[in-house]
Coordinates of C-alpha atoms in Angstrom, one line a residue:
X74 CA 8.0 -1.2 16.8
X75 CA 11.3 0.8 16.2
X76 CA 12.1 3.5 19.1
X77 CA 13.4 6.8 18.0
X78 CA 17.4 6.9 18.7
X79 CA 18.3 9.2 21.9
X80 CA 19.7 12.6 20.9
X81 CA 23.9 13.2 21.3
X82 CA 26.6 14.7 20.2
X83 CA 28.0 12.3 18.2
X84 CA 24.7 10.3 16.3
X85 CA 25.2 6.5 16.7
X86 CA 25.2 4.8 13.4
X87 CA 21.4 3.5 13.5
X88 CA 20.3 6.8 13.8
X89 CA 22.6 8.4 11.2
X90 CA 20.4 5.5 9.2
X91 CA 17.5 6.7 10.5
X92 CA 17.9 10.6 9.6
X93 CA 19.0 9.4 6.1
X94 CA 15.7 7.5 5.7
X95 CA 13.7 10.9 6.6
X96 CA 15.9 13.0 4.5
X97 CA 15.4 10.7 1.1
X98 CA 12.2 10.6 1.9
X99 CA 11.3 14.3 2.4
X100 CA 13.3 14.9 -0.4
X101 CA 11.2 12.6 -2.3
X102 CA 7.7 13.5 -1.5
X103 CA 8.4 17.3 -2.0
X104 CA 8.1 16.4 -5.8
X105 CA 4.4 15.5 -5.3
X106 CA 4.1 18.2 -2.5
X107 CA 4.2 16.4 0.6
X108 CA 6.4 15.9 3.2
X109 CA 7.4 13.2 5.5
X110 CA 6.1 13.0 8.9
X111 CA 7.1 10.9 11.8
X112 CA 5.2 7.7 11.0
X113 CA 4.8 5.3 14.0
X114 CA 1.8 3.1 15.4
X115 CA 1.9 5.6 18.7
X116 CA 1.2 8.7 16.6
X117 CA -1.7 10.9 17.7
X118 CA -5.1 9.6 16.8
X119 CA -6.4 11.0 13.4
X120 CA -8.2 14.4 14.4
X121 CA -11.5 13.7 12.9
X122 CA -14.9 14.1 13.7
X123 CA -17.1 10.7 14.5
X124 CA -18.0 8.6 11.6
X125 CA -21.3 9.2 10.1
X126 CA -21.5 7.1 7.1
X127 CA -24.5 4.5 7.3
X128 CA -21.7 1.9 7.5
X129 CA -19.2 3.1 10.0
X130 CA -21.0 0.9 12.6
X131 CA -17.8 -0.4 14.3
X132 CA -17.7 3.5 15.6
X133 CA -18.0 3.7 19.4
X134 CA -18.3 -0.3 19.9
X135 CA -15.1 -2.2 21.6
X136 CA -12.1 -2.7 19.9
X137 CA -12.5 -6.7 18.8
X138 CA -8.8 -7.2 20.0
X139 CA -6.0 -5.4 22.1
X140 CA -5.1 -1.8 20.5
X141 CA -1.4 -2.6 19.3
X142 CA -1.9 -6.4 18.9
X143 CA -2.2 -8.3 15.7
X144 CA -4.9 -11.2 15.0
X145 CA -6.2 -13.8 12.8
X146 CA -9.8 -13.1 11.4
X147 CA -11.8 -14.3 9.7
X148 CA -14.7 -13.1 7.1
X149 CA -17.2 -14.9 4.7
X150 CA -17.1 -13.8 1.1
X151 CA -18.0 -15.8 -2.3
X152 CA -18.8 -19.2 -0.4
X153 CA -15.6 -19.3 1.3
X154 CA -14.1 -18.4 4.8
X155 CA -11.3 -16.1 4.3
X156 CA -8.8 -15.1 6.4
X157 CA -6.6 -11.7 6.9
X158 CA -4.4 -10.9 9.7
X159 CA -5.7 -7.4 11.4
X160 CA -3.6 -4.8 13.2
X161 CA -4.7 -2.2 15.4
X162 CA -2.3 0.6 16.2
X163 CA -1.9 1.2 19.9
X164 CA -3.6 4.0 20.8
X165 CA -6.7 3.1 18.5
X166 CA -10.0 4.5 19.6
X167 CA -13.7 4.1 18.5
X168 CA -14.4 7.4 19.0
X169 CA -12.7 8.7 15.7
X170 CA -12.6 7.4 12.2
X171 CA -9.1 5.7 11.0
X172 CA -7.5 5.4 8.1
X173 CA -7.2 1.7 6.5
X174 CA -4.6 0.2 4.9
X175 CA -5.4 -3.0 3.3
X176 CA -1.8 -4.9 2.2
X177 CA -2.1 -8.3 0.1
X178 CA 1.1 -10.6 -0.1
X179 CA 3.1 -11.7 -3.5
X180 CA 2.4 -15.6 -4.5
X181 CA 3.1 -18.4 -1.6
X182 CA 3.5 -15.7 0.7
X183 CA 0.8 -15.0 3.9
X184 CA -0.8 -11.9 5.4
X185 CA 1.8 -12.5 8.9
X186 CA 4.9 -12.5 6.0
X187 CA 3.8 -9.7 4.8
X188 CA 3.5 -8.2 8.2
X189 CA 7.0 -8.9 9.4
X190 CA 9.2 -7.3 6.5
X191 CA 7.0 -4.7 5.5
X192 CA 7.0 -2.0 8.7
X193 CA 3.0 -1.2 7.8
X194 CA 2.3 -2.2 11.4
X195 CA 4.1 0.9 12.6
X196 CA 1.6 3.2 10.7
X197 CA -1.1 5.3 12.5
X198 CA -3.8 3.3 10.6
X199 CA -5.7 0.0 11.0
X200 CA -3.7 -2.6 8.8
X201 CA -5.1 -5.4 7.3
X202 CA -3.4 -8.1 5.7
X203 CA -5.4 -10.5 3.9
X204 CA -4.5 -14.3 2.7
X205 CA -5.3 -15.5 -0.8
X206 CA -6.9 -18.9 -2.0
X207 CA -4.3 -21.5 -3.1
X208 CA -3.8 -21.0 -6.7
X209 CA -2.5 -23.1 -9.4
X210 CA 1.0 -24.1 -10.9
X211 CA 3.9 -25.8 -8.8
X212 CA 3.1 -26.0 -5.4
X213 CA 0.2 -24.8 -3.0
X214 CA 0.8 -21.2 -3.0
X215 CA -1.6 -18.7 -2.3
X216 CA -2.6 -16.0 -4.8
X217 CA -4.8 -13.4 -5.9
X218 CA -6.7 -12.2 -9.1
X219 CA -5.1 -11.1 -12.3
X220 CA -2.7 -13.5 -12.3
X221 CA -2.2 -16.8 -14.5
X222 CA -1.8 -18.8 -11.5
X223 CA -4.8 -17.5 -9.7
X224 CA -7.5 -19.7 -7.7
X225 CA -10.4 -20.2 -11.1
X226 CA -13.4 -18.9 -9.9
X227 CA -12.6 -16.8 -6.9
X228 CA -13.8 -13.2 -7.1
X229 CA -10.6 -10.8 -4.8
X230 CA -12.2 -8.0 -5.8
X231 CA -15.7 -8.9 -4.2
X232 CA -13.4 -10.5 -1.2
X233 CA -11.9 -7.2 -0.8
X234 CA -15.2 -5.6 -0.7
X235 CA -16.6 -7.6 1.6
X236 CA -13.2 -7.1 3.5
X237 CA -13.8 -3.3 3.6
X238 CA -17.5 -4.1 4.9
X239 CA -16.3 -6.3 8.0
X240 CA -13.8 -3.8 9.1
X241 CA -16.1 -0.6 8.9
X242 CA -18.9 -3.0 10.9
X243 CA -16.3 -4.2 13.5
X244 CA -14.0 -1.0 13.8
X245 CA -14.5 2.9 13.6
X246 CA -13.0 3.6 10.1
X247 CA -13.0 6.2 7.6
X248 CA -14.1 4.5 4.9
X249 CA -12.9 7.6 2.4
X250 CA -9.7 7.1 3.6
X251 CA -8.9 3.2 2.5
X252 CA -5.8 2.3 0.7
X253 CA -4.1 -0.7 -1.1
X254 CA -0.7 -1.8 -1.1
X255 CA 1.1 -5.1 -1.6
X256 CA 4.1 -7.0 -3.1
X257 CA 4.3 -8.8 -6.6
X258 CA 1.2 -10.6 -7.3
X259 CA -0.3 -8.5 -4.2
X260 CA 0.5 -5.5 -5.7
X261 CA -0.5 -6.8 -9.2
X262 CA -3.5 -7.0 -7.5
X263 CA -4.0 -3.4 -6.3
X264 CA -3.9 -2.8 -10.1
X265 CA -7.0 -4.6 -10.5
X266 CA -8.6 -2.6 -7.2
X267 CA -7.4 0.6 -8.9
X268 CA -9.4 0.0 -12.0
X269 CA -12.4 -1.7 -10.6
X270 CA -13.0 -0.2 -7.1
X271 CA -12.0 3.2 -7.2
X272 CA -15.1 4.2 -5.6
X273 CA -13.7 2.5 -2.4
X274 CA -9.7 2.8 -2.7
X275 CA -8.3 6.2 -2.4
X276 CA -4.7 5.4 -3.3
X277 CA -2.8 2.6 -4.3
X278 CA 0.9 1.6 -3.5
X279 CA 2.3 -1.6 -5.6
X280 CA 6.3 -3.1 -4.7
X281 CA 7.5 -4.9 -7.0
X282 CA 4.0 -5.5 -8.7
X283 CA 3.7 -8.2 -11.1
X284 CA 0.8 -6.1 -13.5
X285 CA -0.2 -9.1 -15.7
X286 CA -2.7 -8.4 -18.4
X287 CA -5.6 -9.5 -16.8
X288 CA -4.8 -7.1 -13.6
X289 CA -5.2 -3.7 -16.0
X290 CA -7.2 -4.7 -19.5
X291 CA -9.9 -2.4 -20.3
X292 CA -9.0 -0.5 -17.2
X293 CA -11.9 2.1 -16.9
X294 CA -11.8 3.5 -13.3
X295 CA -14.8 5.2 -11.9
X296 CA -12.6 8.3 -10.9
X297 CA -8.5 9.4 -11.3
X298 CA -6.6 6.9 -8.8
X299 CA -3.1 8.4 -7.2
X300 CA -0.9 5.9 -7.5
X301 CA 2.7 5.4 -5.9
X302 CA 4.9 2.9 -7.4
X303 CA 8.1 1.1 -6.3
X304 CA 10.3 -1.2 -8.2
X305 CA 13.7 -2.3 -8.8
X306 CA 15.7 -2.0 -11.5
X307 CA 17.4 -5.5 -10.8
X308 CA 14.6 -7.0 -10.3
X309 CA 14.8 -10.7 -12.2
X310 CA 11.3 -12.3 -10.7
X311 CA 9.2 -9.0 -12.4
X312 CA 11.6 -7.7 -14.8
X313 CA 12.0 -3.5 -14.9
X314 CA 12.1 -3.7 -18.3
X315 CA 8.9 -6.0 -18.8
X316 CA 8.6 -9.3 -20.2
X317 CA 6.4 -9.7 -23.4
X318 CA 6.5 -13.4 -23.2
X319 CA 4.2 -13.4 -20.1
X320 CA 2.4 -9.8 -21.3
X321 CA 4.0 -8.1 -18.2
X322 CA 4.7 -4.3 -18.7
X323 CA 8.1 -2.4 -18.5
X324 CA 7.4 0.1 -15.5
X325 CA 8.1 3.3 -16.7
X326 CA 5.4 2.6 -19.4
X327 CA 3.3 1.0 -16.7
X328 CA 3.6 4.5 -14.8
X329 CA 3.2 6.7 -17.5
X330 CA -0.1 4.4 -18.5
X331 CA -1.7 5.6 -15.1
X332 CA -0.4 9.3 -15.6
X333 CA -2.5 9.2 -19.2
X334 CA -5.2 7.7 -17.7
X335 CA -5.5 10.3 -15.1
X336 CA -5.0 12.7 -17.5
X337 CA -1.9 14.3 -15.9
X338 CA -0.8 17.6 -17.4
X339 CA 2.7 18.1 -16.9
X340 CA 5.8 16.4 -17.6
X341 CA 7.3 13.6 -15.6
X342 CA 9.9 15.1 -13.5
X343 CA 12.8 12.7 -12.3
X344 CA 15.2 13.2 -9.6
X345 CA 18.2 10.8 -8.3
X346 CA 17.9 12.0 -4.6
X347 CA 20.2 9.4 -3.7
X348 CA 22.8 6.7 -5.5
X349 CA 20.2 4.1 -5.4
X350 CA 16.7 5.9 -5.5
X351 CA 15.0 8.0 -8.2
X352 CA 11.8 9.4 -8.5
X353 CA 9.5 10.1 -11.3
X354 CA 6.8 12.3 -10.7
X355 CA 3.5 13.1 -12.8
X356 CA 1.5 16.1 -11.2
X357 CA -1.4 18.7 -11.9
X358 CA -3.4 15.1 -13.0
X359 CA -7.2 15.2 -12.7
X360 CA -8.8 15.8 -8.7
X361 CA -5.2 15.5 -7.5
X362 CA -4.6 12.2 -8.5
X363 CA -0.6 12.3 -9.0
X364 CA 1.1 9.4 -9.9
X365 CA 4.8 8.8 -8.4
X366 CA 7.7 5.9 -9.3
X367 CA 10.4 5.1 -7.3
X368 CA 13.1 3.3 -9.0
X369 CA 15.6 1.2 -6.7
X370 CA 18.7 1.3 -8.8
X371 CA 19.6 -2.7 -8.7
X372 CA 17.0 -3.4 -6.8
X373 CA 15.8 -6.6 -6.5
X374 CA 12.4 -8.3 -6.2
X375 CA 12.3 -6.8 -2.4
X376 CA 10.5 -4.6 -0.2
X377 CA 12.8 -1.2 0.1
X378 CA 13.4 -1.1 4.2
X379 CA 12.7 -5.3 4.4
X380 CA 12.6 -5.7 8.4
X381 CA 13.0 -9.2 7.3
X382 CA 13.9 -11.4 4.0
X383 CA 11.0 -9.9 1.3
X384 CA 12.2 -11.7 -1.9
X385 CA 15.5 -12.0 -4.1
X386 CA 18.2 -9.7 -5.0
X387 CA 19.8 -6.6 -3.3
X388 CA 17.0 -4.7 -0.8
X389 CA 17.8 -0.8 0.0
X390 CA 17.7 0.5 3.6
X391 CA 18.3 3.8 1.8
X392 CA 14.7 4.3 2.4
X393 CA 11.9 2.4 3.9
X394 CA 8.7 1.7 1.6
X395 CA 6.2 2.2 4.4
X396 CA 7.7 5.6 5.4
X397 CA 7.7 6.9 1.4
X398 CA 4.5 5.7 0.8
X399 CA 2.5 6.9 3.6
X400 CA 2.4 10.4 3.3
X401 CA 1.2 10.4 -0.3
X402 CA -1.3 8.1 0.6
X403 CA -2.9 9.8 3.6
X404 CA -3.4 12.8 1.6
X405 CA -6.0 11.4 -0.9
X406 CA -9.9 10.3 -0.1
X407 CA -12.6 9.0 -2.3
X408 CA -15.2 11.7 -2.9
X409 CA -18.1 11.9 -0.7
X410 CA -20.5 10.5 -3.2
X411 CA -19.1 7.4 -3.8
X412 CA -19.2 6.1 0.3
X413 CA -21.9 3.6 0.5

């Protein structure tokens, strides 16, 4: 866990970088009417009444593991025993509903690997890092539904529903505040979840997304879904300008597609907030489902602010993806009528 630098008359380089990240994130998120608050796993517990949803069975139950730790867990889905890395914030308590972040790894990676580089376990939320099933193609590499190399016959959308049910059964979660993020193939899968599970996923935050055709064709979500997207303009794996041979869209076109789907009524507003960071935002969208795109100039197939290796190419440290996405995600909820 990152510690806040101590105050002094002459800030250390580390403090200077931390202040820069906070300033950049706040400036960018001001475009969508939010502000960056401190993002740490020891932030105060959510100010929410005890859960009353019929599925919030985990409220007031003892935590299945020590708060502040991560552990590998299993859940049955589709006749398979599926695994996920579960992290609880240090001050987790079953007396309040907690938001949930589902973080999907890239092809060939793991939940543990994604936790290591992403910084997501610093969020004041329950974070689950699911593991995919080994797919097709070269090597035994785990993958997610919607990609051409995904495991045939595996329904990862149903698995996601089963995982949310398991988290609700064992932990005190706010089922209206379940968010999905991921990298590369995992980010592409969040698009499929937004299309098919808008009743259970409040907002999505893909990073370096591989948006293959099967992750979004005939996408008709049951409600507008807020989106904040991150992508490097120098990504050689999933090109920013798209790849027609693989059916990958240009990122500005993909973002505009969600703005159209969400009936955003303002023109896109673009602002360069740092030499390597450009934010494009669509606002005045139906039910507040705004769309934001964060472009990293010359950024590679990487996670902004990575804590360890996350992919090839340049990785910016001007911002940290988890710090920027959280103020956007946390303001959104699924409608009360959709909570089962």
